[in-house]
């Protein structure tokens, strides 16, 4: 897992479905591993494969026309279970960015903690990206974290996106939350000593 | 200006708050289970650090355990390995484990409250989105990912941006046959599966106040199904009476001191919420879902929406969902034949749920071609059910009473609904494949599920009581 994200130009893989929950991203029966590796092969398992493991030809990940490091999905992406395995599966498959018009909270945190950038765009801009990919499956999309914009290179259309400054710093530099929290040790102990209750 | 209950607790747990950074929030109780913790313990090993406050984390095995023959070794190798890793990790890092065979074992969100570990005013996290259940006690409780589990193990703190606040008031009186599960399914159907994303919800109003603790837990449990970071209910006499005398609850002087604090845990009259929603309990029928997210629900006598009732943009996802369910837009669900009934999960597997079901089915027989699984939430619930003779009533009705675990809620163990089959389930998610590949789920209350078990069809329980 690369611990840095700064800038990317890539074609994108479209999954224009709303409310994609983490059970679709990685079904529960694949959560039995005790490491973070290898979840990519089961990403979107039941949309991607028949029960007998033959690929479903109509699913986008099985269509060689589409490839790239950007996943573009309908609104409310990543709802449901808190399983971080969903973020691991997306990262392990090779995606660096997920674009949607709306993300579920826990998924967003999990993605950021795995150096995957969730880019939230307007409904309009999401439609434009889907159209750009429809016109040209290899359409290049540029994502610039430092300047917080996403751009459809063919048309030059772009939109700014939000990210909180702390997480931006983490991604640009490869810092993680535990490094920061461990640096607060004495503040944590001071807080504990100030608590009126033992719980 | 006054403060909301959520703000009182959150603000009281801030270790560090500085501009541009998320808050470092102190966590009072951390629950872990076998599925989302192994990678977090590995992270500690890689950094060569211990669990910072091992006494504040409790572990159980629930997601991936069989619900038959729990006294025997787990047959499936990967599941066995995962449960063994939990045993190894908790032993190595000094965390208390209520594993298989322990009298306290059970679904993590059932055992915390029943053991008196879950208390008002606490911050509680767990690597499971249904951690919101504990909010029923007036705690700030929410689900986290495994990287965050590692943060809490390492520092007893978590980095979080403070969510916005939403109040959902339900006033009026519930109709007969309508349970707390129906209240929350109704709310989610009205505001959608993402209607509360970014918010922490406080449930209030007389219809909520009148509920038992177990019924309140069902409501808070499903907060995540509308996207909320968590859900909570201010503690009151019902809460205090439930906690008193439980295994790990404060006692004697400590109880008096705690109680005095808990009595300050309410939203002040002039507290500001970012959003306030109001519902009338009298409008709520027994609910059922028809689609593949919990927001796709309706009153049991209603019809699935017709395509003409939808926003054009919603149509493709809606059609995909109904195709999966093999249902038609505009059709009713009443009378629809079902194959499986699952009564269990952190939403509805507590003793009150089993009592309700037993009272209803006493002297009745399940429909011949329906498989009925009853999975108690914990060893303690199971023992209580046996002590009350509930086990006999259920077995005489033809139901299978299994051993505690998450079971067919997520189909991680062998309790899977076969492809193409319809299951009426008291759990919390009707996602595609949730209960097994190509399984089809109707979410409903324990009473509605029990009614379907008897008739073999989607049934309005009010016609049978």
JSON list of N, CA and C in Angstrom, two decimals, chain A residues 164 166-167 177 180, chain B residues 16-25 158-162:
[
{"chain": "A", "resi": 164, "resn": "UNK", "atom": "N", "xyz": [-10.60, 17.61, 4.39]},
{"chain": "A", "resi": 164, "resn": "UNK", "atom": "CA", "xyz": [-10.18, 18.36, 5.57]},
{"chain": "A", "resi": 164, "resn": "UNK", "atom": "C", "xyz": [-8.66, 18.49, 5.56]},
{"chain": "A", "resi": 166, "resn": "UNK", "atom": "N", "xyz": [-6.26, 18.35, 7.68]},
{"chain": "A", "resi": 166, "resn": "UNK", "atom": "CA", "xyz": [-5.43, 17.36, 8.37]},
{"chain": "A", "resi": 166, "resn": "UNK", "atom": "C", "xyz": [-5.23, 16.13, 7.49]},
{"chain": "A", "resi": 167, "resn": "UNK", "atom": "N", "xyz": [-6.36, 15.64, 6.93]},
{"chain": "A", "resi": 167, "resn": "UNK", "atom": "CA", "xyz": [-6.27, 14.43, 6.12]},
{"chain": "A", "resi": 167, "resn": "UNK", "atom": "C", "xyz": [-5.48, 14.70, 4.83]},
{"chain": "A", "resi": 177, "resn": "UNK", "atom": "N", "xyz": [-2.93, 8.36, 11.34]},
{"chain": "A", "resi": 177, "resn": "UNK", "atom": "CA", "xyz": [-3.54, 8.88, 12.56]},
{"chain": "A", "resi": 177, "resn": "UNK", "atom": "C", "xyz": [-2.84, 8.38, 13.82]},
{"chain": "A", "resi": 180, "resn": "UNK", "atom": "N", "xyz": [0.05, 10.48, 14.92]},
{"chain": "A", "resi": 180, "resn": "UNK", "atom": "CA", "xyz": [-0.40, 11.71, 15.58]},
{"chain": "A", "resi": 180, "resn": "UNK", "atom": "C", "xyz": [-0.89, 11.42, 17.01]},
{"chain": "B", "resi": 16, "resn": "UNK", "atom": "N", "xyz": [-7.81, 16.48, 22.86]},
{"chain": "B", "resi": 16, "resn": "UNK", "atom": "CA", "xyz": [-7.12, 17.54, 22.11]},
{"chain": "B", "resi": 16, "resn": "UNK", "atom": "C", "xyz": [-8.02, 17.99, 20.97]},
{"chain": "B", "resi": 17, "resn": "UNK", "atom": "N", "xyz": [-8.20, 19.28, 20.87]},
{"chain": "B", "resi": 17, "resn": "UNK", "atom": "CA", "xyz": [-8.99, 19.84, 19.79]},
{"chain": "B", "resi": 17, "resn": "UNK", "atom": "C", "xyz": [-8.23, 21.05, 19.27]},
{"chain": "B", "resi": 18, "resn": "UNK", "atom": "N", "xyz": [-7.81, 21.01, 18.02]},
{"chain": "B", "resi": 18, "resn": "UNK", "atom": "CA", "xyz": [-7.16, 22.21, 17.49]},
{"chain": "B", "resi": 18, "resn": "UNK", "atom": "C", "xyz": [-7.59, 22.44, 16.05]},
{"chain": "B", "resi": 19, "resn": "UNK", "atom": "N", "xyz": [-7.55, 23.69, 15.63]},
{"chain": "B", "resi": 19, "resn": "UNK", "atom": "CA", "xyz": [-8.09, 24.04, 14.32]},
{"chain": "B", "resi": 19, "resn": "UNK", "atom": "C", "xyz": [-7.42, 23.26, 13.19]},
{"chain": "B", "resi": 20, "resn": "UNK", "atom": "N", "xyz": [-8.22, 22.79, 12.27]},
{"chain": "B", "resi": 20, "resn": "UNK", "atom": "CA", "xyz": [-7.68, 22.05, 11.13]},
{"chain": "B", "resi": 20, "resn": "UNK", "atom": "C", "xyz": [-7.50, 20.56, 11.41]},
{"chain": "B", "resi": 21, "resn": "UNK", "atom": "N", "xyz": [-7.56, 20.19, 12.68]},
{"chain": "B", "resi": 21, "resn": "UNK", "atom": "CA", "xyz": [-7.39, 18.78, 13.04]},
{"chain": "B", "resi": 21, "resn": "UNK", "atom": "C", "xyz": [-8.72, 18.20, 13.51]},
{"chain": "B", "resi": 22, "resn": "UNK", "atom": "N", "xyz": [-8.90, 16.90, 13.30]},
{"chain": "B", "resi": 22, "resn": "UNK", "atom": "CA", "xyz": [-10.06, 16.27, 13.94]},
{"chain": "B", "resi": 22, "resn": "UNK", "atom": "C", "xyz": [-9.83, 16.24, 15.46]},
{"chain": "B", "resi": 23, "resn": "UNK", "atom": "N", "xyz": [-10.93, 16.09, 16.21]},
{"chain": "B", "resi": 23, "resn": "UNK", "atom": "CA", "xyz": [-10.79, 15.98, 17.67]},
{"chain": "B", "resi": 23, "resn": "UNK", "atom": "C", "xyz": [-10.17, 14.64, 18.03]},
{"chain": "B", "resi": 24, "resn": "UNK", "atom": "N", "xyz": [-9.29, 14.66, 19.03]},
{"chain": "B", "resi": 24, "resn": "UNK", "atom": "CA", "xyz": [-8.83, 13.40, 19.64]},
{"chain": "B", "resi": 24, "resn": "UNK", "atom": "C", "xyz": [-9.80, 13.12, 20.78]},
{"chain": "B", "resi": 25, "resn": "UNK", "atom": "N", "xyz": [-10.61, 12.08, 20.62]},
{"chain": "B", "resi": 25, "resn": "UNK", "atom": "CA", "xyz": [-11.69, 11.80, 21.56]},
{"chain": "B", "resi": 25, "resn": "UNK", "atom": "C", "xyz": [-11.34, 10.57, 22.40]},
{"chain": "B", "resi": 158, "resn": "UNK", "atom": "N", "xyz": [-9.55, 8.19, 19.63]},
{"chain": "B", "resi": 158, "resn": "UNK", "atom": "CA", "xyz": [-9.84, 8.11, 18.21]},
{"chain": "B", "resi": 158, "resn": "UNK", "atom": "C", "xyz": [-9.88, 9.52, 17.64]},
{"chain": "B", "resi": 159, "resn": "UNK", "atom": "N", "xyz": [-9.45, 9.66, 16.40]},
{"chain": "B", "resi": 159, "resn": "UNK", "atom": "CA", "xyz": [-9.51, 10.96, 15.75]},
{"chain": "B", "resi": 159, "resn": "UNK", "atom": "C", "xyz": [-10.80, 11.04, 14.95]},
{"chain": "B", "resi": 160, "resn": "UNK", "atom": "N", "xyz": [-11.62, 12.01, 15.25]},
{"chain": "B", "resi": 160, "resn": "UNK", "atom": "CA", "xyz": [-12.91, 12.13, 14.57]},
{"chain": "B", "resi": 160, "resn": "UNK", "atom": "C", "xyz": [-13.30, 13.59, 14.41]},
{"chain": "B", "resi": 161, "resn": "UNK", "atom": "N", "xyz": [-13.91, 13.89, 13.28]},
{"chain": "B", "resi": 161, "resn": "UNK", "atom": "CA", "xyz": [-14.56, 15.19, 13.14]},
{"chain": "B", "resi": 161, "resn": "UNK", "atom": "C", "xyz": [-15.92, 15.10, 13.79]},
{"chain": "B", "resi": 162, "resn": "UNK", "atom": "N", "xyz": [-16.28, 16.16, 14.46]},
{"chain": "B", "resi": 162, "resn": "UNK", "atom": "CA", "xyz": [-17.56, 16.16, 15.17]},
{"chain": "B", "resi": 162, "resn": "UNK", "atom": "C", "xyz": [-18.70, 16.18, 14.15]}
]
